[in-house]
PDB file of C-alpha atoms and ligand atoms in Angstrom:
ATOM      1  CA  MET A1207     -14.322  20.890  -1.384  1.00  0.00           C
ATOM      2  CA  SER A1208     -12.396  19.563  -4.099  1.00  0.00           C
ATOM      3  CA  GLN A1209     -11.805  15.729  -4.337  1.00  0.00           C
ATOM      4  CA  PRO A1210      -8.527  14.813  -2.463  1.00  0.00           C
ATOM      5  CA  LYS A1211      -5.424  13.524  -3.766  1.00  0.00           C
ATOM      6  CA  VAL A1212      -3.743  11.126  -0.799  1.00  0.00           C
ATOM      7  CA  LEU A1213      -0.835   9.426  -0.952  1.00  0.00           C
ATOM      8  CA  LEU A1214      -0.372   6.894   1.886  1.00  0.00           C
ATOM      9  CA  LEU A1215       2.750   5.920   2.491  1.00  0.00           C
ATOM     10  CA  GLY A1216       4.175   3.152   5.132  1.00  0.00           C
ATOM     11  CA  PRO A1217       5.873  -0.435   5.353  1.00  0.00           C
ATOM     12  CA  PRO A1218       3.928  -3.243   4.491  1.00  0.00           C
ATOM     13  CA  GLY A1219       1.621  -4.558   6.979  1.00  0.00           C
ATOM     14  CA  ALA A1220       0.958  -0.564   8.439  1.00  0.00           C
ATOM     15  CA  GLY A1221      -2.616  -0.721   7.296  1.00  0.00           C
ATOM     16  CA  LYS A1222      -2.505   1.367   3.984  1.00  0.00           C
ATOM     17  CA  GLY A1223      -5.266  -1.459   2.394  1.00  0.00           C
ATOM     18  CA  THR A1224      -7.582  -1.169   5.288  1.00  0.00           C
ATOM     19  CA  GLN A1225      -7.437   3.097   5.599  1.00  0.00           C
ATOM     20  CA  SER A1226      -7.311   3.138   1.768  1.00  0.00           C
ATOM     21  CA  SER A1227     -10.800   1.604   2.274  1.00  0.00           C
ATOM     22  CA  ASN A1228     -11.636   4.171   4.563  1.00  0.00           C
ATOM     23  CA  ILE A1229     -10.864   6.983   2.330  1.00  0.00           C
ATOM     24  CA  VAL A1230     -12.555   5.722  -0.525  1.00  0.00           C
ATOM     25  CA  GLU A1231     -15.787   5.319   1.321  1.00  0.00           C
ATOM     26  CA  GLU A1232     -15.550   8.739   2.919  1.00  0.00           C
ATOM     27  CA  TYR A1233     -14.322  11.091   0.131  1.00  0.00           C
ATOM     28  CA  GLY A1234     -15.626   8.810  -3.237  1.00  0.00           C
ATOM     29  CA  VAL A1235     -11.943   9.222  -4.285  1.00  0.00           C
ATOM     30  CA  ASP A1236     -10.317   6.125  -6.826  1.00  0.00           C
ATOM     31  CA  HIS A1237      -7.984   3.562  -5.017  1.00  0.00           C
ATOM     32  CA  VAL A1238      -4.784   3.362  -7.192  1.00  0.00           C
ATOM     33  CA  THR A1239      -2.537   0.853  -5.686  1.00  0.00           C
ATOM     34  CA  THR A1240      -0.023  -0.937  -7.793  1.00  0.00           C
ATOM     35  CA  GLY A1241       0.100  -3.963  -5.827  1.00  0.00           C
ATOM     36  CA  ASP A1242      -3.322  -4.929  -6.674  1.00  0.00           C
ATOM     37  CA  ALA A1243      -3.242  -4.089 -10.014  1.00  0.00           C
ATOM     38  CA  LEU A1244       0.529  -6.137 -10.098  1.00  0.00           C
ATOM     39  CA  ARG A1245      -1.350  -9.080  -8.549  1.00  0.00           C
ATOM     40  CA  ALA A1246      -4.148  -9.140 -11.313  1.00  0.00           C
ATOM     41  CA  ASN A1247      -1.394  -9.097 -14.025  1.00  0.00           C
ATOM     42  CA  LYS A1248       1.184 -11.328 -12.221  1.00  0.00           C
ATOM     43  CA  ASP A1249       2.076 -13.340 -15.631  1.00  0.00           C
ATOM     44  CA  MET A1250       2.005 -10.006 -18.002  1.00  0.00           C
ATOM     45  CA  GLU A1251       5.117 -10.433 -20.226  1.00  0.00           C
ATOM     46  CA  THR A1252       6.965  -7.682 -20.200  1.00  0.00           C
ATOM     47  CA  GLU A1253      10.656  -6.772 -21.578  1.00  0.00           C
ATOM     48  CA  HIS A1254      11.741  -7.189 -18.025  1.00  0.00           C
ATOM     49  CA  GLY A1255      10.203 -10.636 -17.527  1.00  0.00           C
ATOM     50  CA  THR A1256       6.530 -11.090 -15.422  1.00  0.00           C
ATOM     51  CA  PRO A1257       5.786  -9.227 -12.335  1.00  0.00           C
ATOM     52  CA  ARG A1258       5.247 -12.900 -10.690  1.00  0.00           C
ATOM     53  CA  GLU A1259       9.320 -13.247 -10.711  1.00  0.00           C
ATOM     54  CA  TYR A1260       9.588 -10.238  -8.439  1.00  0.00           C
ATOM     55  CA  MET A1261       6.932 -10.638  -6.441  1.00  0.00           C
ATOM     56  CA  GLU A1262       7.426 -14.077  -5.499  1.00  0.00           C
ATOM     57  CA  ALA A1263      10.928 -13.003  -4.149  1.00  0.00           C
ATOM     58  CA  GLY A1264       9.868  -9.999  -2.210  1.00  0.00           C
ATOM     59  CA  GLU A1265      11.852  -7.840  -4.700  1.00  0.00           C
ATOM     60  CA  LEU A1266      10.249  -4.381  -6.652  1.00  0.00           C
ATOM     61  CA  VAL A1267       9.023  -4.673  -9.883  1.00  0.00           C
ATOM     62  CA  PRO A1268      10.733  -2.655 -12.308  1.00  0.00           C
ATOM     63  CA  ASP A1269       9.878   1.160 -12.657  1.00  0.00           C
ATOM     64  CA  PRO A1270       8.853   1.346 -16.236  1.00  0.00           C
ATOM     65  CA  VAL A1271       6.136  -1.273 -15.221  1.00  0.00           C
ATOM     66  CA  VAL A1272       4.641   0.366 -12.188  1.00  0.00           C
ATOM     67  CA  ASN A1273       5.102   4.003 -13.636  1.00  0.00           C
ATOM     68  CA  GLU A1274       2.797   2.600 -16.364  1.00  0.00           C
ATOM     69  CA  ILE A1275       0.310   1.561 -14.375  1.00  0.00           C
ATOM     70  CA  VAL A1276       0.461   4.955 -12.041  1.00  0.00           C
ATOM     71  CA  LYS A1277      -0.119   7.291 -14.841  1.00  0.00           C
ATOM     72  CA  ALA A1278      -2.571   5.656 -16.435  1.00  0.00           C
ATOM     73  CA  ALA A1279      -4.950   5.426 -13.158  1.00  0.00           C
ATOM     74  CA  LEU A1280      -4.010   8.768 -12.388  1.00  0.00           C
ATOM     75  CA  GLU A1281      -5.326   9.924 -15.655  1.00  0.00           C
ATOM     76  CA  GLU A1282      -8.822   8.600 -14.821  1.00  0.00           C
ATOM     77  CA  ALA A1283      -9.225   9.415 -11.644  1.00  0.00           C
ATOM     78  CA  ASP A1284     -11.192  12.530 -10.087  1.00  0.00           C
ATOM     79  CA  GLY A1285      -9.049  12.446  -6.755  1.00  0.00           C
ATOM     80  CA  PHE A1286      -7.812   9.340  -5.531  1.00  0.00           C
ATOM     81  CA  VAL A1287      -6.023   7.591  -2.547  1.00  0.00           C
ATOM     82  CA  LEU A1288      -2.273   5.808  -3.983  1.00  0.00           C
ATOM     83  CA  ASP A1289      -0.764   3.225  -2.069  1.00  0.00           C
ATOM     84  CA  GLY A1290       1.988   1.280  -2.616  1.00  0.00           C
ATOM     85  CA  TYR A1291       3.933   3.848  -4.629  1.00  0.00           C
ATOM     86  CA  PRO A1292       6.180   5.269  -4.878  1.00  0.00           C
ATOM     87  CA  ARG A1293       8.655   2.758  -3.665  1.00  0.00           C
ATOM     88  CA  ASN A1294      11.732   4.581  -4.436  1.00  0.00           C
ATOM     89  CA  LEU A1295      13.507   7.865  -5.295  1.00  0.00           C
ATOM     90  CA  SER A1296      13.267   7.611  -9.164  1.00  0.00           C
ATOM     91  CA  GLN A1297       9.591   6.368  -9.055  1.00  0.00           C
ATOM     92  CA  ALA A1298       8.908   9.513  -6.405  1.00  0.00           C
ATOM     93  CA  GLU A1299      10.448  11.846  -8.912  1.00  0.00           C
ATOM     94  CA  TYR A1300       8.175  10.658 -11.611  1.00  0.00           C
ATOM     95  CA  LEU A1301       5.172  11.031  -9.422  1.00  0.00           C
ATOM     96  CA  ASP A1302       6.055  14.463  -8.957  1.00  0.00           C
ATOM     97  CA  ASP A1303       6.117  15.408 -12.970  1.00  0.00           C
ATOM     98  CA  ILE A1304       2.846  13.462 -13.357  1.00  0.00           C
ATOM     99  CA  THR A1305       0.383  14.872 -10.350  1.00  0.00           C
ATOM    100  CA  ASP A1306       0.163  17.124  -7.401  1.00  0.00           C
ATOM    101  CA  LEU A1307      -0.655  16.159  -4.024  1.00  0.00           C
ATOM    102  CA  ASP A1308      -2.954  17.646  -1.764  1.00  0.00           C
ATOM    103  CA  LEU A1309      -1.530  15.397   1.314  1.00  0.00           C
ATOM    104  CA  VAL A1310       1.525  12.763   1.936  1.00  0.00           C
ATOM    105  CA  ALA A1311       0.683  10.635   5.310  1.00  0.00           C
ATOM    106  CA  LEU A1312       2.842   8.329   6.281  1.00  0.00           C
ATOM    107  CA  LEU A1313       1.302   5.251   9.029  1.00  0.00           C
ATOM    108  CA  ASP A1314       4.387   4.547  11.405  1.00  0.00           C
ATOM    109  CA  VAL A1315       4.544   0.838  12.838  1.00  0.00           C
ATOM    110  CA  ASP A1316       7.284  -0.733  14.493  1.00  0.00           C
ATOM    111  CA  ARG A1317       8.890  -3.625  12.301  1.00  0.00           C
ATOM    112  CA  GLY A1318       8.299  -6.672  14.849  1.00  0.00           C
ATOM    113  CA  GLU A1319       4.531  -5.397  14.576  1.00  0.00           C
ATOM    114  CA  LEU A1320       4.347  -5.652  10.732  1.00  0.00           C
ATOM    115  CA  VAL A1321       6.127  -9.259  10.754  1.00  0.00           C
ATOM    116  CA  ASP A1322       3.272 -10.693  13.173  1.00  0.00           C
ATOM    117  CA  ARG A1323       0.482  -8.951  11.000  1.00  0.00           C
ATOM    118  CA  LEU A1324       1.380  -9.602   7.902  1.00  0.00           C
ATOM    119  CA  THR A1325       2.406 -13.792   8.713  1.00  0.00           C
ATOM    120  CA  GLY A1326      -1.181 -13.676  10.196  1.00  0.00           C
ATOM    121  CA  ARG A1327      -2.753 -11.842   7.918  1.00  0.00           C
ATOM    122  CA  ARG A1328      -5.383 -13.597   5.337  1.00  0.00           C
ATOM    123  CA  VAL A1329      -7.590 -12.043   2.566  1.00  0.00           C
ATOM    124  CA  CYS A1330     -10.824 -12.885   0.926  1.00  0.00           C
ATOM    125  CA  GLU A1331     -10.295 -14.704  -2.795  1.00  0.00           C
ATOM    126  CA  GLU A1332     -13.664 -12.807  -3.740  1.00  0.00           C
ATOM    127  CA  CYS A1333     -14.049  -9.251  -2.002  1.00  0.00           C
ATOM    128  CA  GLY A1334     -10.398  -8.568  -0.628  1.00  0.00           C
ATOM    129  CA  THR A1335     -11.217  -8.172   3.020  1.00  0.00           C
ATOM    130  CA  ASN A1336      -8.251  -8.335   5.031  1.00  0.00           C
ATOM    131  CA  TYR A1337      -8.202 -10.541   8.488  1.00  0.00           C
ATOM    132  CA  HIS A1338      -6.102 -11.753  10.903  1.00  0.00           C
ATOM    133  CA  VAL A1339      -6.147 -14.982  12.255  1.00  0.00           C
ATOM    134  CA  GLU A1340      -5.324 -13.666  15.785  1.00  0.00           C
ATOM    135  CA  PHE A1341      -6.001 -10.067  16.028  1.00  0.00           C
ATOM    136  CA  SER A1342      -9.196  -9.996  13.422  1.00  0.00           C
ATOM    137  CA  PRO A1343     -10.225 -13.444  13.182  1.00  0.00           C
ATOM    138  CA  PRO A1344     -13.639 -14.062  10.939  1.00  0.00           C
ATOM    139  CA  GLU A1345     -16.852 -15.626  12.429  1.00  0.00           C
ATOM    140  CA  GLU A1346     -16.041 -18.620  10.805  1.00  0.00           C
ATOM    141  CA  ALA A1347     -12.507 -20.016  10.243  1.00  0.00           C
ATOM    142  CA  GLY A1348     -11.316 -19.315   6.433  1.00  0.00           C
ATOM    143  CA  VAL A1349     -14.852 -17.728   5.094  1.00  0.00           C
ATOM    144  CA  CYS A1350     -15.376 -14.250   4.478  1.00  0.00           C
ATOM    145  CA  ASP A1351     -17.759 -12.583   6.741  1.00  0.00           C
ATOM    146  CA  GLU A1352     -18.584 -10.253   4.050  1.00  0.00           C
ATOM    147  CA  CYS A1353     -19.525 -12.512   1.368  1.00  0.00           C
ATOM    148  CA  GLY A1354     -18.575 -16.103   2.064  1.00  0.00           C
ATOM    149  CA  GLY A1355     -15.843 -16.337   0.013  1.00  0.00           C
ATOM    150  CA  ASP A1356     -12.283 -18.473   0.666  1.00  0.00           C
ATOM    151  CA  LEU A1357      -9.795 -16.449   3.046  1.00  0.00           C
ATOM    152  CA  VAL A1358      -6.195 -17.264   1.676  1.00  0.00           C
ATOM    153  CA  GLN A1359      -2.647 -16.291   2.473  1.00  0.00           C
ATOM    154  CA  ARG A1360      -0.996 -14.216   0.221  1.00  0.00           C
ATOM    155  CA  ASP A1361       2.220 -15.900  -1.676  1.00  0.00           C
ATOM    156  CA  ASP A1362       4.780 -13.316  -0.368  1.00  0.00           C
ATOM    157  CA  ASP A1363       3.121 -13.095   3.418  1.00  0.00           C
ATOM    158  CA  ASN A1364       5.307 -16.241   4.518  1.00  0.00           C
ATOM    159  CA  GLU A1365       8.050 -14.970   6.852  1.00  0.00           C
ATOM    160  CA  GLU A1366      10.771 -15.469   4.670  1.00  0.00           C
ATOM    161  CA  THR A1367       9.465 -13.153   1.830  1.00  0.00           C
ATOM    162  CA  VAL A1368       7.840 -10.788   4.649  1.00  0.00           C
ATOM    163  CA  GLU A1369      11.639 -10.197   5.793  1.00  0.00           C
ATOM    164  CA  GLU A1370      13.090  -9.580   2.514  1.00  0.00           C
ATOM    165  CA  ARG A1371      10.075  -7.391   1.818  1.00  0.00           C
ATOM    166  CA  LEU A1372      10.759  -5.296   4.715  1.00  0.00           C
ATOM    167  CA  ASP A1373      14.467  -5.016   3.967  1.00  0.00           C
ATOM    168  CA  VAL A1374      13.477  -4.019   0.463  1.00  0.00           C
ATOM    169  CA  PHE A1375      11.138  -1.170   1.920  1.00  0.00           C
ATOM    170  CA  GLU A1376      14.011   0.364   4.412  1.00  0.00           C
ATOM    171  CA  GLU A1377      16.428   0.334   1.507  1.00  0.00           C
ATOM    172  CA  ASN A1378      14.406   1.755  -1.265  1.00  0.00           C
ATOM    173  CA  THR A1379      11.276   3.126  -0.096  1.00  0.00           C
ATOM    174  CA  GLN A1380      12.612   5.021   3.467  1.00  0.00           C
ATOM    175  CA  PRO A1381      14.887   7.560   1.293  1.00  0.00           C
ATOM    176  CA  VAL A1382      11.136   8.493  -0.236  1.00  0.00           C
ATOM    177  CA  ILE A1383       9.577   8.959   3.308  1.00  0.00           C
ATOM    178  CA  GLU A1384      13.023  11.358   3.795  1.00  0.00           C
ATOM    179  CA  TYR A1385      12.266  12.891   0.689  1.00  0.00           C
ATOM    180  CA  TYR A1386       8.742  14.153   1.447  1.00  0.00           C
ATOM    181  CA  ASP A1387       9.570  15.023   5.122  1.00  0.00           C
ATOM    182  CA  GLU A1388      12.528  17.338   3.893  1.00  0.00           C
ATOM    183  CA  GLU A1389      10.302  18.928   1.284  1.00  0.00           C
ATOM    184  CA  GLY A1390       7.984  19.699   4.615  1.00  0.00           C
ATOM    185  CA  GLU A1391       4.708  17.586   3.230  1.00  0.00           C
ATOM    186  CA  LEU A1392       5.018  14.435   5.083  1.00  0.00           C
ATOM    187  CA  VAL A1393       2.202  14.211   8.192  1.00  0.00           C
ATOM    188  CA  ARG A1394       3.207  11.228  10.386  1.00  0.00           C
ATOM    189  CA  ILE A1395       0.331   9.123  11.841  1.00  0.00           C
ATOM    190  CA  ASP A1396       0.705   6.357  14.370  1.00  0.00           C
ATOM    191  CA  GLY A1397      -0.043   3.119  13.055  1.00  0.00           C
ATOM    192  CA  GLU A1398      -0.383   1.234  15.886  1.00  0.00           C
ATOM    193  CA  GLY A1399      -3.499   2.047  17.323  1.00  0.00           C
ATOM    194  CA  THR A1400      -7.046   0.446  16.630  1.00  0.00           C
ATOM    195  CA  PRO A1401      -7.767   0.657  12.747  1.00  0.00           C
ATOM    196  CA  GLU A1402     -10.537   3.334  14.180  1.00  0.00           C
ATOM    197  CA  GLU A1403      -7.755   5.376  15.909  1.00  0.00           C
ATOM    198  CA  VAL A1404      -5.902   5.421  13.056  1.00  0.00           C
ATOM    199  CA  TRP A1405      -8.348   6.515  11.032  1.00  0.00           C
ATOM    200  CA  ALA A1406      -9.549   9.265  12.905  1.00  0.00           C
ATOM    201  CA  ASP A1407      -6.431  10.752  13.083  1.00  0.00           C
ATOM    202  CA  LEU A1408      -5.762  10.232   9.216  1.00  0.00           C
ATOM    203  CA  ARG A1409      -9.227  11.628   8.280  1.00  0.00           C
ATOM    204  CA  ALA A1410      -8.442  14.845  10.083  1.00  0.00           C
ATOM    205  CA  ALA A1411      -5.039  15.113   8.296  1.00  0.00           C
ATOM    206  CA  ILE A1412      -7.072  14.810   5.070  1.00  0.00           C
ATOM    207  CA  ASP A1413      -9.402  17.461   6.065  1.00  0.00           C
ATOM    208  CA  ASP A1414      -6.862  19.892   7.221  1.00  0.00           C
ATOM    209  CA  ALA A1415      -5.009  19.567   4.289  1.00  0.00           C
ATOM    210  CA  ASN A1416      -7.804  19.773   1.403  1.00  0.00           C
TER     211      ASN A1416
HETATM  212  P1  AMP B1703       1.897  -4.834  -1.878  1.00  0.00           P
HETATM  213  O1  AMP B1703       0.647  -5.363  -2.036  1.00  0.00           O
HETATM  214  O2  AMP B1703       1.827  -3.204  -2.102  1.00  0.00           O
HETATM  215  O3  AMP B1703       2.719  -5.314  -0.602  1.00  0.00           O
HETATM  216  O4  AMP B1703       2.893  -4.933  -3.231  1.00  0.00           O
HETATM  217  C1  AMP B1703       3.205  -6.228  -3.358  1.00  0.00           C
HETATM  218  C2  AMP B1703       4.375  -6.573  -4.262  1.00  0.00           C
HETATM  219  O5  AMP B1703       4.374  -5.775  -5.488  1.00  0.00           O
HETATM  220  C3  AMP B1703       5.872  -6.039  -3.909  1.00  0.00           C
HETATM  221  O6  AMP B1703       6.425  -7.020  -2.939  1.00  0.00           O
HETATM  222  C4  AMP B1703       6.334  -5.862  -4.971  1.00  0.00           C
HETATM  223  O7  AMP B1703       7.081  -7.403  -5.739  1.00  0.00           O
HETATM  224  C5  AMP B1703       5.466  -5.499  -5.940  1.00  0.00           C
HETATM  225  N1  AMP B1703       4.518  -3.861  -6.047  1.00  0.00           N
HETATM  226  C6  AMP B1703       3.936  -3.012  -5.447  1.00  0.00           C
HETATM  227  N2  AMP B1703       3.854  -1.862  -5.907  1.00  0.00           N
HETATM  228  C7  AMP B1703       5.237  -1.762  -6.219  1.00  0.00           C
HETATM  229  C8  AMP B1703       5.937  -0.321  -6.576  1.00  0.00           C
HETATM  230  N3  AMP B1703       5.454   0.403  -6.538  1.00  0.00           N
HETATM  231  N4  AMP B1703       7.381  -1.052  -7.267  1.00  0.00           N
HETATM  232  C9  AMP B1703       7.406  -1.871  -7.495  1.00  0.00           C
HETATM  233  N5  AMP B1703       6.898  -3.009  -7.109  1.00  0.00           N
HETATM  234  C10 AMP B1703       6.014  -3.203  -6.417  1.00  0.00           C
END
């Protein structure tokens, strides 16, 4: 079986990061995520300013910056799960030009649930493992179960920025979902089950597509 090329769509907080880790572990593909790449390069000077200015406001970083990141990462990958991109139609068209996908999967979650998930999310500074203060707390508050690193809240997971990010998603990324849906390529996965239930559905969809 060739290495799958999977696009994972869904609003912020839908579980794309968690499910991407499962895909990486199961299929040995690369995880290509514009959010992590931009967080690691927040203060990079570009002709459009730094990513930080956009990210802290919950807005999209300009297309040329993210397109470049994705192109370089996909060129190096033998199979991948792409997460956090494309976030608007022009990025989707760019992606069409540079690769062929085996599966486009959407993790479907209601907005109210997303706000609760995002504002309670904590992330390990060292290894990136995600927790939730209420739904999946670590054994010791503020400490990562996996590596002992400090758990922090992302700068953009405060309530005001979360609402802005969800508005940006509805305005810019919803048309991307419709774009793949109209082409008959979209597989919808119920993202409100447990992480294990969501993973079972997603893995079955990947195996079907490959
Ligand atoms: P994420 O970790 O995917 O929620 O992304 C965090 C922030 O990074 C977003 O709110 C945007 O500011 C920026 N970002 C990530 N991916 C993209 C993208 N494909 N296009 C534009 N901005 C992005």
